[in-house]
Amino acid sequence: MEIDEGINMKSRMTRRELIRWAGMGTAGLAFSGAARILGAERPARKPNFIIIFADDLGYGDLGCYGHPTIRTPHLDRMAVEGQRWTNFYVGASVCTPSRAALMTGRLPIRSGMCNDSRRVLFPDSAGGLPQSEITIAEALKGQGYTSACIGKWHLGHLPQYLPTNNGFDYYFGLPYSNDMDRVGGPGRQAFFDPKVEYWNVPLMRNERIIERPADQNTLTKRYTEEAVRFIERSKDRPFFLYLAHTMVHVPLFVSDDFRNQSPRGFFGDAVEEIDWSVGRVLETLRREGLAEDTFVVFTSDNGPWLTFDQHGGSAGLLREGKGCTYEGGMREPCLMWRPGTIKPAVIQDLGTTMDLYTTILRQAGAEVPTDRVVDGLDLTPVLLGKGPSPRDTVFYYRGTRLYAVRKGPYKAHFITQSAYGRDKPVEHESPLLYHLAHDPSEKYDIAKNHPEVLADIQKEVERHRSTLTPGADQLAARIKKDG
Ligand code: MG
């Protein structure tokens, strides 16, 4: 029944879209490109959207975010030509729930894409993104968009959960993480001297496995070639490209052109190849005359995997990394680019990947679903340099539990736990409080001096909880084995 409701809602969009078009505010008009041709017979084409999603890239891993030895000239240029966000968050600190948040605009607790012990989907998982969720690709389909998912999916590998059954017209990539399907190699050392044959991960095109094990050395390069081809063949209609790199998730792999090139070592090689890839995408847009019509976002799904020593990245001055609710786990580099429309700036306002959902849908003239709670907010005023971010609160979940809340510059931790240690969660009867603007590394607890701030955040928690209906768990079920 939920599926039918979703379809009905989508079919109603066309009429609503026309109404929306007629009544669009100036922000939306400017973003759609229609402002430039006011008075003309028909609106300019709808903007294209590209989300480039790195994997496990930390806040401190790009030149434009202060890394001293990783060279990222293409991303640095993108940062100068567009907006570089310094308080941008993901919906969870590990892959599957973070990707669910991006794709649905909703906290993973609402879609059921989170679990406290099996924190992501595995090759033996039976679940995936529920059909009742409306992905960005599904919402844009009603607006005449063509779309491709290129790269890591990790929202369910069984046929019904693949990108092609979630609104995407085309899929090329790995259905889950590149460290899964382990079949060989010397224990933990395999990660530090990785060989393709140690991980039997499948490379898929649409619903078919085309290579197994995937030659991971050439993945970044092949994803990039696929992305360029998709842009070239889609240039005559609006498109949405979700380019989700497998790198820089361990085990690290790079093509020969990038091997042993970076002063930062193997990890630097992998980041620099991603930077090259971003350069190729932006260069293709410029060459095809699409740069001014295309909104490109670069960010990552979660913070650096610190337990992998030099093969993991860096969260810079932020505390901790992937897997936890300290800033290093969930605050990410984020660049937003569309020459002529997005006002170049460094943005300290709050934003999240869920906001990309709402922002993109609004800019495409698509209806943001109203039959469910959508956590995303429209960041368009910030992008146009016309106003502040509508967001002042961030919820930090670990699995199904709310660990921390940020409001304005203040962050309260109700529960803390290290990323991957065996320690149990510590519940703070009296929450910890940090001022993230003064103390980005979360070192100095100021709770005692600010009971009024804690009381205010407590009210946010109650408001939030009143909107919450947890979705049925999608991560616990395993495929039943015969015999
Ligand atoms: Mg990840």
Coordinates of C-alpha atoms and ligand atoms in Angstrom, one line a residue:
M1 CA 0.0 0.0 0.0
E2 CA 2.8 2.3 0.8
I3 CA 4.3 1.8 -2.7
D4 CA 1.0 2.7 -4.3
E5 CA 0.8 5.8 -2.3
G6 CA 4.3 6.7 -3.4
I7 CA 3.4 6.2 -7.0
N8 CA 0.2 8.2 -6.7
M9 CA 2.1 11.1 -5.1
K10 CA 4.6 11.1 -7.9
S11 CA 1.9 11.2 -10.6
R12 CA 0.4 14.2 -9.0
M13 CA 3.6 16.0 -9.2
T14 CA 3.3 17.3 -12.8
R15 CA 0.3 19.5 -12.0
R16 CA 1.8 20.6 -8.7
E17 CA 5.0 21.3 -10.5
L18 CA 3.3 23.7 -12.8
I19 CA 1.6 25.5 -9.9
R20 CA 5.0 25.6 -8.1
W21 CA 6.6 27.0 -11.2
A22 CA 4.1 29.8 -11.5
G23 CA 4.5 30.7 -7.8
M24 CA 8.2 30.1 -7.4
G25 CA 10.0 32.5 -5.1
T26 CA 12.9 34.5 -6.5
A27 CA 15.4 32.1 -4.9
G28 CA 14.0 29.2 -6.8
L29 CA 13.8 31.2 -10.0
A30 CA 17.4 32.3 -9.8
F31 CA 18.5 28.7 -9.3
S32 CA 16.4 27.3 -12.1
G33 CA 18.0 29.7 -14.5
A34 CA 14.6 31.2 -15.4
A35 CA 15.5 34.5 -13.9
R36 CA 17.9 35.1 -16.7
I37 CA 15.2 34.8 -19.3
L38 CA 12.2 36.4 -17.6
G39 CA 9.8 37.5 -20.2
A40 CA 10.7 34.7 -22.5
E41 CA 8.1 32.1 -23.6
R42 CA 9.4 29.1 -21.7
P43 CA 11.6 28.6 -18.7
A44 CA 15.3 27.6 -19.2
R45 CA 16.1 24.0 -18.7
K46 CA 16.1 22.6 -15.2
P47 CA 19.5 22.3 -13.5
N48 CA 21.5 19.1 -13.6
F49 CA 22.7 17.7 -10.3
I50 CA 25.9 15.8 -9.5
I51 CA 26.7 14.5 -6.0
I52 CA 30.3 13.2 -5.7
F53 CA 30.5 11.1 -2.6
A54 CA 33.9 10.0 -1.3
D55 CA 34.1 7.1 1.2
D56 CA 35.7 7.5 4.6
L57 CA 37.4 10.8 3.7
G58 CA 38.1 12.9 6.7
Y59 CA 37.5 16.6 7.4
G60 CA 41.3 17.2 7.2
D61 CA 42.1 15.2 4.1
L62 CA 41.9 17.9 1.3
G63 CA 44.3 20.7 0.5
C64 CA 41.5 23.2 0.8
Y65 CA 40.7 21.9 4.3
G66 CA 44.3 22.3 5.4
H67 CA 46.0 19.1 4.7
P68 CA 49.7 19.9 4.5
T69 CA 50.8 17.2 2.0
I70 CA 47.8 15.8 0.0
R71 CA 47.5 17.7 -3.3
T72 CA 44.0 18.4 -4.4
P73 CA 44.2 21.2 -7.0
H74 CA 40.9 20.4 -8.7
L75 CA 38.9 20.3 -5.4
D76 CA 40.8 23.4 -4.3
R77 CA 39.7 25.2 -7.4
M78 CA 36.1 24.0 -6.9
A79 CA 36.3 25.4 -3.4
V80 CA 37.4 28.8 -4.6
E81 CA 34.9 29.0 -7.5
G82 CA 32.0 27.7 -5.3
Q83 CA 31.3 27.4 -1.6
R84 CA 33.4 25.6 1.0
W85 CA 31.3 24.5 4.0
T86 CA 32.9 24.1 7.4
N87 CA 30.0 22.9 9.4
F88 CA 28.5 20.2 7.1
Y89 CA 27.3 16.9 8.5
V90 CA 26.3 13.4 7.4
G91 CA 23.3 11.5 8.8
A92 CA 25.4 8.7 10.4
S93 CA 29.1 7.9 11.0
V94 CA 29.1 4.7 9.0
C95 CA 28.3 3.9 5.3
T96 CA 24.9 2.3 5.1
P97 CA 22.9 4.7 7.3
S98 CA 24.8 7.7 6.0
R99 CA 23.9 6.8 2.4
A100 CA 20.3 6.1 3.4
A101 CA 20.1 9.6 4.8
L102 CA 21.5 11.2 1.7
M103 CA 19.2 9.3 -0.6
T104 CA 16.0 9.9 1.4
G105 CA 16.5 13.2 3.1
R106 CA 15.6 11.4 6.4
L107 CA 17.4 10.3 9.5
P108 CA 18.2 6.5 9.1
I109 CA 16.1 5.8 12.2
R110 CA 13.0 6.7 10.2
S111 CA 13.7 4.3 7.3
G112 CA 15.0 1.5 9.5
M113 CA 18.4 1.7 7.8
C114 CA 20.4 1.5 11.1
N115 CA 21.1 -1.1 13.7
D116 CA 23.1 -1.1 17.0
S117 CA 25.2 -4.3 16.3
R118 CA 25.2 -4.8 12.5
R119 CA 25.9 -1.2 11.8
V120 CA 25.9 -1.6 8.0
L121 CA 24.7 -4.0 5.3
F122 CA 26.8 -7.1 4.6
P123 CA 26.9 -9.6 1.7
D124 CA 24.7 -11.9 3.8
S125 CA 22.1 -9.2 4.6
A126 CA 18.6 -9.8 3.4
G127 CA 17.4 -6.2 3.7
G128 CA 17.9 -2.9 2.0
L129 CA 16.3 0.5 1.4
P130 CA 12.5 0.0 1.8
Q131 CA 10.5 0.5 -1.4
S132 CA 8.3 3.0 0.5
E133 CA 11.2 5.5 0.7
I134 CA 11.4 8.1 -2.1
T135 CA 15.0 8.5 -3.2
I136 CA 16.3 11.6 -4.9
A137 CA 16.4 9.7 -8.2
E138 CA 12.7 8.7 -7.8
A139 CA 11.6 12.2 -7.0
L140 CA 13.5 13.6 -10.0
K141 CA 12.1 11.0 -12.4
G142 CA 8.7 12.8 -12.2
Q143 CA 10.5 15.9 -13.4
G144 CA 11.9 14.4 -16.5
Y145 CA 15.4 13.7 -15.2
T146 CA 17.6 10.8 -16.3
S147 CA 19.9 9.5 -13.6
A148 CA 22.9 7.3 -13.0
C149 CA 24.4 5.8 -9.8
I150 CA 28.1 5.1 -10.4
G151 CA 30.1 3.6 -7.6
K152 CA 29.4 2.2 -4.2
W153 CA 25.7 1.7 -3.4
H154 CA 25.5 -0.1 0.0
L155 CA 21.7 0.2 0.4
G156 CA 21.0 -3.4 -0.4
H157 CA 22.5 -5.8 -3.0
L158 CA 19.5 -8.1 -3.6
P159 CA 17.8 -7.2 -6.9
Q160 CA 14.9 -5.3 -5.4
Y161 CA 17.2 -3.0 -3.5
L162 CA 19.6 -2.1 -6.3
P163 CA 19.8 1.5 -7.7
T164 CA 17.8 0.5 -10.8
N165 CA 14.9 -0.4 -8.5
N166 CA 15.3 2.9 -6.6
G167 CA 14.8 5.4 -9.4
F168 CA 18.1 5.2 -11.2
D169 CA 18.2 4.5 -15.0
Y170 CA 21.7 3.2 -14.9
Y171 CA 24.1 1.6 -12.4
F172 CA 27.7 0.8 -12.5
G173 CA 29.7 -0.1 -9.4
L174 CA 30.1 -2.2 -6.2
P175 CA 26.9 -3.1 -4.3
Y176 CA 28.6 -2.8 -0.9
S177 CA 32.0 -2.0 0.7
N178 CA 35.3 -3.1 -0.9
D179 CA 36.5 -4.8 2.3
M180 CA 33.7 -7.4 2.2
D181 CA 33.7 -10.9 0.6
R182 CA 37.2 -11.4 2.1
V183 CA 38.7 -14.6 0.6
G184 CA 42.4 -14.4 1.2
G185 CA 45.5 -12.5 2.4
P186 CA 47.5 -12.4 5.6
G187 CA 45.1 -11.3 8.4
R188 CA 45.1 -7.6 9.1
Q189 CA 48.3 -7.1 7.1
A190 CA 46.2 -7.7 4.0
F191 CA 44.8 -4.2 4.4
F192 CA 48.3 -2.6 4.4
D193 CA 49.5 -4.5 1.3
P194 CA 46.2 -5.1 -0.5
K195 CA 45.8 -7.3 -3.5
V196 CA 42.7 -7.5 -5.7
E197 CA 42.3 -11.3 -5.1
Y198 CA 41.9 -10.9 -1.3
W199 CA 38.4 -9.5 -1.7
N200 CA 35.9 -11.2 -4.0
V201 CA 33.7 -8.1 -4.4
P202 CA 31.4 -8.0 -7.5
L203 CA 31.4 -5.2 -10.0
M204 CA 27.9 -4.7 -11.4
R205 CA 26.3 -3.0 -14.4
N206 CA 22.6 -2.5 -13.8
E207 CA 21.5 -5.8 -12.3
R208 CA 24.3 -8.0 -13.6
I209 CA 27.7 -8.9 -12.2
I210 CA 30.2 -8.1 -14.9
E211 CA 33.5 -8.8 -13.0
R212 CA 34.4 -10.7 -9.8
P213 CA 36.6 -10.0 -8.1
A214 CA 36.4 -6.4 -9.2
D215 CA 39.8 -5.1 -10.3
Q216 CA 39.9 -2.4 -7.6
N217 CA 43.1 -0.9 -8.9
T218 CA 41.1 0.6 -11.8
L219 CA 37.8 1.5 -10.0
T220 CA 38.3 5.2 -9.6
K221 CA 39.4 5.5 -13.2
R222 CA 36.5 3.4 -14.5
Y223 CA 33.9 5.2 -12.4
T224 CA 35.2 8.4 -13.8
E225 CA 35.0 7.3 -17.4
E226 CA 31.5 6.0 -16.8
A227 CA 30.6 9.4 -15.3
V228 CA 32.0 11.3 -18.2
R229 CA 30.2 9.1 -20.7
F230 CA 26.9 9.5 -18.8
I231 CA 27.2 13.4 -18.8
E232 CA 28.0 13.3 -22.5
R233 CA 25.1 11.2 -23.5
S234 CA 22.7 13.0 -21.1
K235 CA 23.5 16.6 -22.1
D236 CA 20.2 17.2 -23.9
R237 CA 18.0 16.6 -20.9
P238 CA 18.3 17.3 -17.2
F239 CA 20.3 14.7 -15.4
F240 CA 21.2 13.5 -11.9
L241 CA 24.5 11.8 -11.4
Y242 CA 25.4 10.1 -8.1
L243 CA 29.1 9.4 -8.3
A244 CA 29.9 7.5 -5.1
H245 CA 33.6 6.5 -5.0
T246 CA 34.7 3.3 -3.4
M247 CA 37.9 5.0 -2.3
V248 CA 39.3 6.0 0.2
H249 CA 37.7 3.1 2.1
V250 CA 40.4 0.5 3.0
P251 CA 41.7 -1.6 1.4
L252 CA 43.1 1.3 -0.7
F253 CA 43.7 0.8 -4.4
V254 CA 44.9 3.2 -7.1
S255 CA 45.7 3.0 -10.8
D256 CA 49.3 2.9 -11.9
D257 CA 49.3 6.6 -12.8
F258 CA 48.8 7.6 -9.2
R259 CA 50.8 4.9 -7.4
N260 CA 53.7 6.2 -5.2
Q261 CA 53.1 9.8 -6.3
S262 CA 51.8 11.5 -3.2
P263 CA 54.0 12.8 -0.4
R264 CA 51.2 11.5 2.0
G265 CA 51.9 7.9 0.8
F266 CA 49.3 5.3 -0.3
F267 CA 46.3 7.1 1.3
G268 CA 47.4 10.4 -0.4
D269 CA 47.7 8.5 -3.8
A270 CA 44.0 7.4 -3.4
V271 CA 42.8 10.9 -2.5
E272 CA 44.8 12.5 -5.4
E273 CA 43.2 10.1 -7.8
I274 CA 39.7 11.2 -6.5
D275 CA 40.8 14.8 -7.0
W276 CA 41.8 14.0 -10.6
S277 CA 38.4 12.4 -11.1
V278 CA 36.6 15.5 -9.9
G279 CA 38.7 17.5 -12.3
R280 CA 37.6 15.3 -15.2
V281 CA 34.0 15.7 -14.3
L282 CA 34.2 19.5 -14.0
E283 CA 36.2 19.7 -17.2
T284 CA 33.6 17.7 -19.0
L285 CA 30.9 20.0 -17.8
R286 CA 32.9 23.0 -19.0
R287 CA 33.6 21.4 -22.4
E288 CA 30.0 20.5 -23.0
G289 CA 28.8 24.0 -22.0
L290 CA 27.0 22.6 -19.0
A291 CA 28.9 24.2 -16.1
E292 CA 26.4 27.0 -15.5
D293 CA 23.5 24.6 -15.6
T294 CA 24.9 22.0 -13.2
F295 CA 25.0 22.0 -9.4
V296 CA 27.9 19.9 -8.2
V297 CA 28.4 18.8 -4.6
F298 CA 31.5 17.0 -3.3
T299 CA 31.4 15.5 0.2
S300 CA 32.0 12.1 2.0
D301 CA 29.8 9.5 3.7
N302 CA 31.6 9.6 7.1
G303 CA 34.9 10.5 8.8
P304 CA 38.3 8.7 8.5
W305 CA 38.7 5.1 9.6
L306 CA 41.4 5.8 12.2
T307 CA 41.9 2.2 13.3
F308 CA 43.7 1.6 10.0
D309 CA 46.7 3.7 10.9
Q310 CA 48.3 5.5 7.9
H311 CA 45.8 3.9 5.6
G312 CA 43.0 5.8 7.3
G313 CA 42.5 9.6 6.8
S314 CA 42.4 12.5 9.1
A315 CA 39.7 14.5 10.7
G316 CA 42.1 17.4 11.1
L317 CA 41.4 19.3 14.3
L318 CA 38.1 17.4 14.9
R319 CA 37.9 14.7 17.5
E320 CA 37.8 11.0 16.6
G321 CA 36.6 9.6 13.3
K322 CA 34.4 7.1 11.5
G323 CA 32.0 5.1 13.7
C324 CA 31.4 7.6 16.5
T325 CA 29.4 10.7 17.2
Y326 CA 32.3 13.1 17.9
E327 CA 32.7 15.7 15.2
G328 CA 35.4 13.7 13.3
G329 CA 32.9 10.9 12.7
M330 CA 30.2 13.1 11.1
R331 CA 31.5 16.5 10.0
E332 CA 32.7 16.3 6.5
P333 CA 34.4 18.5 3.9
C334 CA 31.7 19.8 1.6
L335 CA 32.0 21.8 -1.6
M336 CA 29.1 23.2 -3.6
W337 CA 29.7 24.5 -7.1
R338 CA 27.6 26.1 -9.9
P339 CA 29.4 29.0 -11.6
G340 CA 27.2 32.0 -12.1
T341 CA 24.6 30.9 -9.5
I342 CA 26.3 29.7 -6.3
K343 CA 28.0 32.6 -4.7
P344 CA 31.6 31.8 -3.9
A345 CA 32.2 31.9 -0.1
V346 CA 33.4 30.0 2.9
I347 CA 30.2 29.0 4.7
Q348 CA 30.1 28.4 8.5
D349 CA 26.3 27.8 8.6
L350 CA 25.0 24.4 9.3
G351 CA 24.1 21.9 6.6
T352 CA 23.6 18.2 6.2
T353 CA 23.5 15.6 3.4
M354 CA 19.7 15.4 4.1
D355 CA 19.5 19.0 3.2
L356 CA 20.9 18.1 -0.2
Y357 CA 17.8 16.0 -0.8
T358 CA 15.4 18.9 -0.1
T359 CA 17.5 21.5 -1.8
I360 CA 17.8 19.4 -5.0
L361 CA 14.1 18.5 -5.1
R362 CA 13.1 22.1 -4.7
Q363 CA 15.5 23.3 -7.3
A364 CA 14.2 20.7 -9.7
G365 CA 10.6 21.8 -9.0
A366 CA 9.8 18.5 -7.4
E367 CA 7.5 18.1 -4.5
V368 CA 9.2 17.3 -1.2
P369 CA 7.1 14.4 0.3
T370 CA 4.6 15.6 2.8
D371 CA 3.2 12.2 3.8
R372 CA 6.3 11.6 6.0
V373 CA 8.8 13.4 8.1
V374 CA 11.7 14.7 5.9
D375 CA 14.6 16.0 7.9
G376 CA 16.2 17.9 5.0
L377 CA 16.0 21.7 4.8
D378 CA 16.4 23.9 1.7
L379 CA 19.9 25.5 1.6
T380 CA 19.2 27.5 -1.5
P381 CA 19.3 30.9 0.2
V382 CA 22.8 30.2 1.4
L383 CA 23.9 29.0 -2.0
L384 CA 22.6 32.2 -3.7
G385 CA 24.2 34.4 -1.0
K386 CA 20.7 35.7 -0.1
G387 CA 20.3 34.4 3.5
P388 CA 21.3 32.2 6.3
S389 CA 20.9 28.4 6.5
P390 CA 17.5 27.4 7.9
R391 CA 19.3 24.7 9.9
D392 CA 20.3 25.3 13.5
T393 CA 20.2 21.8 14.9
V394 CA 22.0 18.5 14.1
F395 CA 21.1 15.1 15.6
Y396 CA 23.9 12.6 16.0
Y397 CA 22.6 9.1 16.0
R398 CA 24.7 6.0 16.5
G399 CA 22.6 3.1 15.3
T400 CA 19.1 3.6 16.7
R401 CA 20.1 5.8 19.6
L402 CA 20.5 9.5 19.8
Y403 CA 23.9 10.2 21.3
A404 CA 24.3 13.9 20.9
V405 CA 22.6 17.1 19.6
R406 CA 24.1 20.3 18.3
K407 CA 22.2 23.5 18.5
G408 CA 23.9 26.6 17.1
P409 CA 27.5 26.4 18.4
Y410 CA 26.7 24.1 21.3
K411 CA 26.8 20.4 21.3
A412 CA 25.5 18.2 24.1
H413 CA 26.6 14.6 24.4
F414 CA 24.0 12.4 26.2
I415 CA 26.0 9.2 25.4
T416 CA 29.6 8.8 24.4
Q417 CA 31.5 5.7 23.1
S418 CA 34.7 5.2 21.2
A419 CA 34.4 4.4 17.5
Y420 CA 35.5 0.8 17.3
G421 CA 36.7 -0.2 20.8
R422 CA 35.0 -2.8 22.9
D423 CA 33.9 -0.2 25.4
K424 CA 30.2 0.1 26.3
P425 CA 28.3 3.3 25.7
V426 CA 28.6 5.7 28.6
E427 CA 25.3 7.4 29.4
H428 CA 25.8 10.8 31.0
E429 CA 23.2 11.6 33.6
S430 CA 24.5 15.1 33.3
P431 CA 25.3 15.6 29.6
L432 CA 28.7 16.9 28.4
L433 CA 28.5 20.3 26.7
Y434 CA 31.0 21.7 24.2
H435 CA 31.1 25.1 22.3
L436 CA 32.1 23.9 18.9
A437 CA 33.0 27.4 17.6
H438 CA 35.4 28.0 20.5
D439 CA 36.4 24.4 20.9
P440 CA 36.1 22.4 17.6
S441 CA 38.1 19.5 19.1
E442 CA 35.6 18.9 21.9
K443 CA 38.1 19.2 24.7
Y444 CA 36.5 21.4 27.3
D445 CA 33.2 20.5 28.9
I446 CA 31.3 23.7 29.9
A447 CA 28.1 22.1 31.0
K448 CA 28.3 23.4 34.6
N449 CA 28.4 27.0 33.4
H450 CA 25.5 26.7 30.9
P451 CA 22.5 24.9 32.4
E452 CA 20.2 27.1 30.3
V453 CA 21.8 25.8 27.1
L454 CA 21.4 22.2 28.2
A455 CA 17.7 22.8 29.0
D456 CA 17.2 24.4 25.6
I457 CA 18.8 21.4 23.9
Q458 CA 16.7 19.0 26.0
K459 CA 13.6 20.7 24.6
E460 CA 14.9 20.1 21.1
V461 CA 15.3 16.5 21.9
E462 CA 11.7 16.3 23.1
R463 CA 10.4 18.0 20.0
H464 CA 12.5 15.7 17.9
R465 CA 11.2 12.6 19.7
S466 CA 7.6 13.6 19.2
T467 CA 8.2 13.4 15.4
L468 CA 9.8 10.0 15.6
T469 CA 8.4 6.7 14.4
P470 CA 11.3 4.3 14.0
G471 CA 11.2 2.3 10.8
A472 CA 11.3 -1.5 10.8
D473 CA 14.9 -2.6 11.1
Q474 CA 16.4 -3.4 7.6
L475 CA 19.9 -4.3 8.7
A476 CA 19.4 -7.3 11.1
A477 CA 17.9 -9.9 8.7
R478 CA 20.3 -12.4 7.0
I479 CA 19.9 -14.4 3.9
K480 CA 18.8 -17.9 4.9
K481 CA 21.3 -20.5 3.8
D482 CA 20.0 -23.9 2.5
G483 CA 20.8 -26.9 4.7
Ligands
MG1 MG 32.2 5.1 4.6

